[in-house]
Every structure is written in C-alpha cells, then in structure tokens.
PDB file of C-alpha atoms and ligand atoms in Angstrom:
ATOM      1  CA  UNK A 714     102.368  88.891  92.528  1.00 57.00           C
ATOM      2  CA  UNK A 715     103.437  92.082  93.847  1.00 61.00           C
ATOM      3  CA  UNK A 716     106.723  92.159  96.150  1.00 71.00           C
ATOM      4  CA  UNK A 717     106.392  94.034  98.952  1.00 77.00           C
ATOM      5  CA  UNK A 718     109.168  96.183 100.457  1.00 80.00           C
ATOM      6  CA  UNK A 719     109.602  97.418 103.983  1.00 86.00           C
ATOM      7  CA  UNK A 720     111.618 100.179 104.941  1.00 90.00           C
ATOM      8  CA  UNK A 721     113.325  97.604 107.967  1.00 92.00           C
ATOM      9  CA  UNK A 722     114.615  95.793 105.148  1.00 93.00           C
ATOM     10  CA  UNK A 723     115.857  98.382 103.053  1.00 94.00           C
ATOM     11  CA  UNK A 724     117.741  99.671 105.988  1.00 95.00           C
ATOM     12  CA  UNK A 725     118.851  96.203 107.273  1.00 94.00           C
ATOM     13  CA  UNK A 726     120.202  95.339 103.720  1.00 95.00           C
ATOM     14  CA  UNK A 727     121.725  99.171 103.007  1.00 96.00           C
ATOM     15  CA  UNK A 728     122.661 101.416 106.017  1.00 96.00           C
ATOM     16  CA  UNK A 729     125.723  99.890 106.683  1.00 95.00           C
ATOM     17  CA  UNK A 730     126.671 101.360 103.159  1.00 96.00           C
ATOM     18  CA  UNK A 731     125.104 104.572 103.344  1.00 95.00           C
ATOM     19  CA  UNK A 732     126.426 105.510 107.449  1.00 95.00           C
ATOM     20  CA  UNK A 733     130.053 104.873 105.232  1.00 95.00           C
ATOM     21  CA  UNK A 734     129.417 107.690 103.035  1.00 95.00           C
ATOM     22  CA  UNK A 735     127.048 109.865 105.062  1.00 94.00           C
ATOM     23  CA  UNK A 736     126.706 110.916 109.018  1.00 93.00           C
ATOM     24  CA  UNK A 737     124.140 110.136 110.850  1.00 94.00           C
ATOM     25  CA  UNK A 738     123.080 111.925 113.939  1.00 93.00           C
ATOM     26  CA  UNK A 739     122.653 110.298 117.409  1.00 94.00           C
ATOM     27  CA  UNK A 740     118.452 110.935 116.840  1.00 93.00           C
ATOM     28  CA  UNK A 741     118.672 109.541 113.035  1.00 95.00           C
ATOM     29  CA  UNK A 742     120.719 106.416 114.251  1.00 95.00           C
ATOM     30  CA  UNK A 743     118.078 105.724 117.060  1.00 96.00           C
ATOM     31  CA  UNK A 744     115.067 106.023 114.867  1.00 96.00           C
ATOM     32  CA  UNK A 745     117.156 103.729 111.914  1.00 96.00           C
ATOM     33  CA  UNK A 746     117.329 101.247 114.806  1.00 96.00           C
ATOM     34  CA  UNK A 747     113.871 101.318 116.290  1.00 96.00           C
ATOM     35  CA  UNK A 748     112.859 100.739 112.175  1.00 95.00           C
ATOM     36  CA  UNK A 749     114.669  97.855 112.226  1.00 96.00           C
ATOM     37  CA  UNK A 750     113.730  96.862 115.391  1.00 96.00           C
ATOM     38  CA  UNK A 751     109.976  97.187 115.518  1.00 94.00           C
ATOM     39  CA  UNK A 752     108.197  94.133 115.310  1.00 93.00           C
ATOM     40  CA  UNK A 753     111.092  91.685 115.636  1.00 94.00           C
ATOM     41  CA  UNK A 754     112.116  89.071 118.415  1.00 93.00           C
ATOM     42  CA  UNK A 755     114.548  92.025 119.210  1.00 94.00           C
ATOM     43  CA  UNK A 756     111.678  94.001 120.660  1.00 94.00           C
ATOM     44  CA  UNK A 757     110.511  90.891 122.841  1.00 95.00           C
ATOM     45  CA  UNK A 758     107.184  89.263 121.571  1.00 94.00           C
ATOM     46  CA  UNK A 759     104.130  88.067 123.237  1.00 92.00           C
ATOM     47  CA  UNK A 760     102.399  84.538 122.801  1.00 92.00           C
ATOM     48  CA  UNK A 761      98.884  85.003 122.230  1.00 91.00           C
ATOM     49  CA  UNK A 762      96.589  81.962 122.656  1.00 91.00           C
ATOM     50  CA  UNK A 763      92.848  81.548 121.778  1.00 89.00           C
ATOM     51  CA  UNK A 764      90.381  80.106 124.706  1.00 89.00           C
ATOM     52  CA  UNK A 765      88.349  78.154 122.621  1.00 89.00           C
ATOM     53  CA  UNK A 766      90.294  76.597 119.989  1.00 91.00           C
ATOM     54  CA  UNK A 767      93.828  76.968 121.599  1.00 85.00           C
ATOM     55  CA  UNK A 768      94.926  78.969 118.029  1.00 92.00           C
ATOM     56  CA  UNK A 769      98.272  80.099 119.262  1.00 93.00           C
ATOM     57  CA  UNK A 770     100.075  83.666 117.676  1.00 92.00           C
ATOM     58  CA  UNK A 771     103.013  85.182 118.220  1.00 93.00           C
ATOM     59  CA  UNK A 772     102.755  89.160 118.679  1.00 92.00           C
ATOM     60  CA  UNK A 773     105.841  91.089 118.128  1.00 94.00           C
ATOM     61  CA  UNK A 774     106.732  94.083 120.313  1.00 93.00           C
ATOM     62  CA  UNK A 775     106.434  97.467 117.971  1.00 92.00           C
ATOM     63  CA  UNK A 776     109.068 100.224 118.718  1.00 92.00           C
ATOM     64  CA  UNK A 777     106.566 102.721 118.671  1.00 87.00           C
ATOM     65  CA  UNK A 778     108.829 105.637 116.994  1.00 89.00           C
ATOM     66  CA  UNK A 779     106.744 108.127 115.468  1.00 84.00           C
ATOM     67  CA  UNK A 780     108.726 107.724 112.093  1.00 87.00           C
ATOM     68  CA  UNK A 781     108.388 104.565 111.770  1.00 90.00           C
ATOM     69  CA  UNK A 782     106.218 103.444 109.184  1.00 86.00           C
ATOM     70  CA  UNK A 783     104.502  99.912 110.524  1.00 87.00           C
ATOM     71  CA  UNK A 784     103.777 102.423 113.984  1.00 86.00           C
ATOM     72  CA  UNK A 785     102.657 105.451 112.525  1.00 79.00           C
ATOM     73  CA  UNK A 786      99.516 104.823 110.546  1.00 67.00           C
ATOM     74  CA  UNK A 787      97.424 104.255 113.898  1.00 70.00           C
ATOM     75  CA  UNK A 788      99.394 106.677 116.071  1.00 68.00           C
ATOM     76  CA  UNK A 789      98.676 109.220 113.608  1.00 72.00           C
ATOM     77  CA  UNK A 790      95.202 107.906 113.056  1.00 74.00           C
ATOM     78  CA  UNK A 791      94.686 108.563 116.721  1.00 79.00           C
ATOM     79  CA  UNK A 792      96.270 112.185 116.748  1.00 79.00           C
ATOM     80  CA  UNK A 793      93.854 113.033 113.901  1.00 79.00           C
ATOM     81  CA  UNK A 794      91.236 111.532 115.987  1.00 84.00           C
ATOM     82  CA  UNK A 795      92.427 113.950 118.920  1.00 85.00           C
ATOM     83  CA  UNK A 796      93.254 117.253 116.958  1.00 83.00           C
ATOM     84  CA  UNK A 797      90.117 117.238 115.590  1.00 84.00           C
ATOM     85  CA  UNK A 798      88.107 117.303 118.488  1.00 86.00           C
ATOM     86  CA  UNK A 799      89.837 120.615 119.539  1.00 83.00           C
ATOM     87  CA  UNK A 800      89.586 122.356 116.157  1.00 82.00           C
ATOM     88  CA  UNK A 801      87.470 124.882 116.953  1.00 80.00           C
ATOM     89  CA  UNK A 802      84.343 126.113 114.679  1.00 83.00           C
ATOM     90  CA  UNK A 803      85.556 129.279 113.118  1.00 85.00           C
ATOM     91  CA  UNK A 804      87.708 130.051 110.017  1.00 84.00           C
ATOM     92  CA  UNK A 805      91.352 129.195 110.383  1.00 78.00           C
ATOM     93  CA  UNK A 806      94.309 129.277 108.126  1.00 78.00           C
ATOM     94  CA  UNK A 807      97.014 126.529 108.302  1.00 78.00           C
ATOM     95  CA  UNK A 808     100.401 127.411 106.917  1.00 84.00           C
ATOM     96  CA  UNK A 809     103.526 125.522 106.022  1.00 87.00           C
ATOM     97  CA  UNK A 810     106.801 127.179 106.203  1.00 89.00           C
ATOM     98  CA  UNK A 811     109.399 124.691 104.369  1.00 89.00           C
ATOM     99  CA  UNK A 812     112.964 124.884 103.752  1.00 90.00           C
ATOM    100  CA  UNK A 813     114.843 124.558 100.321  1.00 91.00           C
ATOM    101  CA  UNK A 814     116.338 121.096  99.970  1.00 89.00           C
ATOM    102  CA  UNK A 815     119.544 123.001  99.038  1.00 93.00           C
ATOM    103  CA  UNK A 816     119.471 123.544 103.299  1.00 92.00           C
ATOM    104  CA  UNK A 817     118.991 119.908 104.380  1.00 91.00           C
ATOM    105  CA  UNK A 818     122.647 119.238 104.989  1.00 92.00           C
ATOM    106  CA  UNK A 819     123.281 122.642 106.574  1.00 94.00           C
ATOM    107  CA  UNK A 820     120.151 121.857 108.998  1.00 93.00           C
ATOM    108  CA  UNK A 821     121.553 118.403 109.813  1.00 92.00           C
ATOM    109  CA  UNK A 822     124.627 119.788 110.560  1.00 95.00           C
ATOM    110  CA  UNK A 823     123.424 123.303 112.495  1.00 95.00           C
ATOM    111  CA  UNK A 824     119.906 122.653 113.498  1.00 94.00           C
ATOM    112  CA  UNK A 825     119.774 124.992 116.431  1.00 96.00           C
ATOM    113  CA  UNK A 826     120.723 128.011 114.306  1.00 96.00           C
ATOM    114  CA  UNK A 827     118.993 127.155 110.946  1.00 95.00           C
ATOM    115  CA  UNK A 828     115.835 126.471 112.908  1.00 94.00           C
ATOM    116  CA  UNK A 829     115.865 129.323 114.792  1.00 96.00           C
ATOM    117  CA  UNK A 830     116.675 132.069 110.740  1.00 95.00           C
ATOM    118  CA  UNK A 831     113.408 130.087 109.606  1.00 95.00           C
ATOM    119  CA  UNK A 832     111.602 130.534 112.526  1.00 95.00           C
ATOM    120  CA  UNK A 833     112.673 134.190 112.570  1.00 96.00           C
ATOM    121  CA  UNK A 834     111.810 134.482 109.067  1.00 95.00           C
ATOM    122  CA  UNK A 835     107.902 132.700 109.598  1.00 94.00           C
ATOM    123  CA  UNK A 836     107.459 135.102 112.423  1.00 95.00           C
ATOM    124  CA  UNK A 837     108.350 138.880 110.047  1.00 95.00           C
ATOM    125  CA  UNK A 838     106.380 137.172 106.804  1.00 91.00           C
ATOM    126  CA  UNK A 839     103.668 136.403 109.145  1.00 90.00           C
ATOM    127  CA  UNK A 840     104.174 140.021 110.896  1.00 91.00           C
ATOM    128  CA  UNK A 841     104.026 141.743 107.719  1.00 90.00           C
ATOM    129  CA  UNK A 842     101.393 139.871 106.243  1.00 84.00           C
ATOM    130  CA  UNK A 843      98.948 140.702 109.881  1.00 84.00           C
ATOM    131  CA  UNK A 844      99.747 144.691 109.315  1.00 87.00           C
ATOM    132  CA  UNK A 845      98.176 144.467 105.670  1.00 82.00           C
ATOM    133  CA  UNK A 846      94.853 145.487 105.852  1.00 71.00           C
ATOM    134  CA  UNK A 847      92.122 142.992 104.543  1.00 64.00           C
ATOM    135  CA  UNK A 848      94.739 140.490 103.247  1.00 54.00           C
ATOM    136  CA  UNK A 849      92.969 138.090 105.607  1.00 55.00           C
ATOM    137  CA  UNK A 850      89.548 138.001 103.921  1.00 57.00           C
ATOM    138  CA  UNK A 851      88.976 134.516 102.404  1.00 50.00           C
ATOM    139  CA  UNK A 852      87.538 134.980  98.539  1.00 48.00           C
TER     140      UNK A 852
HETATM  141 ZN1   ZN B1002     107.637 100.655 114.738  1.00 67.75          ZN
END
C-alpha cells in the first residue's frame, strides 16, 4: 500500500529546520501556517449529523489559501469554470514570461524592484515583437 504524503505534514515535521537556515517572509510564513492549519481542529470544525440514520461526521474548517494544496483543486476548478466563460471567440495568444531560478533569492529579497525589470522587460519584448510586421500570423 501506497503512503501518502501531505504537504501539512512535511511542513509540520520540517519547517522548524528549514526557517533555521532560510528566511521566510511575513506572506510565506502565513501561507506555511494556513497549510498546516487547513483542515485541523485549529481551524474550528463542524459536526455534521444525518436525519435519517443519525450518521454523525466531523467537518474540518479549510484555510482556504490559494496555495494550499487540499484548497486549491476546487478553487481553481471554479476559476477555470469562470475564465472560461469570458474567453472570448477569436484567436488569442497566451504568454508566459518566467524568471531564471538563478533570481529566486534576489526576488524574495527585492520583489518590488525585480518585479517591476521583468515587467519592464515583458512590456519592450512584447513592444518589439507588435512593430514586426506579420510576426502575428498563426502557421
Ligand atoms: Zn487549505
């Protein structure tokens, strides 16, 4: 039989370790906790109780953080859902501007300004790419 892990647990049995070795930001701290949190007695629960047969459940509170993993799979489900109700029917292009991994730390640490060089760089690649005649046209 297959063991299954959670990321609650992973944090619950290693943050303590890592936040000794690595900062954590105010925002990463909250959502660490809310991971933790979500769908434990710590969240509150509510008793649940079946009219006919009197079957009685406990239902734990979920935290509701969009990066948590037990919450996210419906809330995302239902942005889908949403999005694609306003996608409208004509030809589109969706693009994906990442950063090299080599940045994560320097983003962690300086979000406001690396943020603002990538969005600054998205907007003259873009720019440059909208002057080019044709370079639209899908093949
Ligand atoms: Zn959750």
């Amino acid at each position: 039989m297959a063991t299954t892990h959670h990321v609650a647990d992973i944090l619950a049995q290693h943050l303590s370790n890592y936040k000794k070795v690595h900062a954590l930001t105010y925002q990463q701290q909250r959502v660490c906790q809310h991971i933790k949190d979500c769908r434990t007695v710590k969240l509150g629960a509510q008793q649940w109780q079946c009219d006919r047969c009197e079957h009685n459940k406990t239902v734990y509170c979920a935290c509701r953080d969009r990066h948590c993993p037990q919450c996210q799979g419906h809330v995302s489900e239902q942005w889908s859902e949403q999005q694609s109700k306003d996608v409208i029917n004509a030809p589109y292009f969706h693009l994906v501007f990442t950063l090299p991994h080599e940045l994560n730390g320097l983003a962690r640490q300086y979000p406001r300004e690396i943020y603002s060089c990538l969005f600054h760089a998205v907007w003259q690649t873009l720019s440059q790419f909208a002057q080019r005649k044709n370079s639209y046209k899908a093949r």
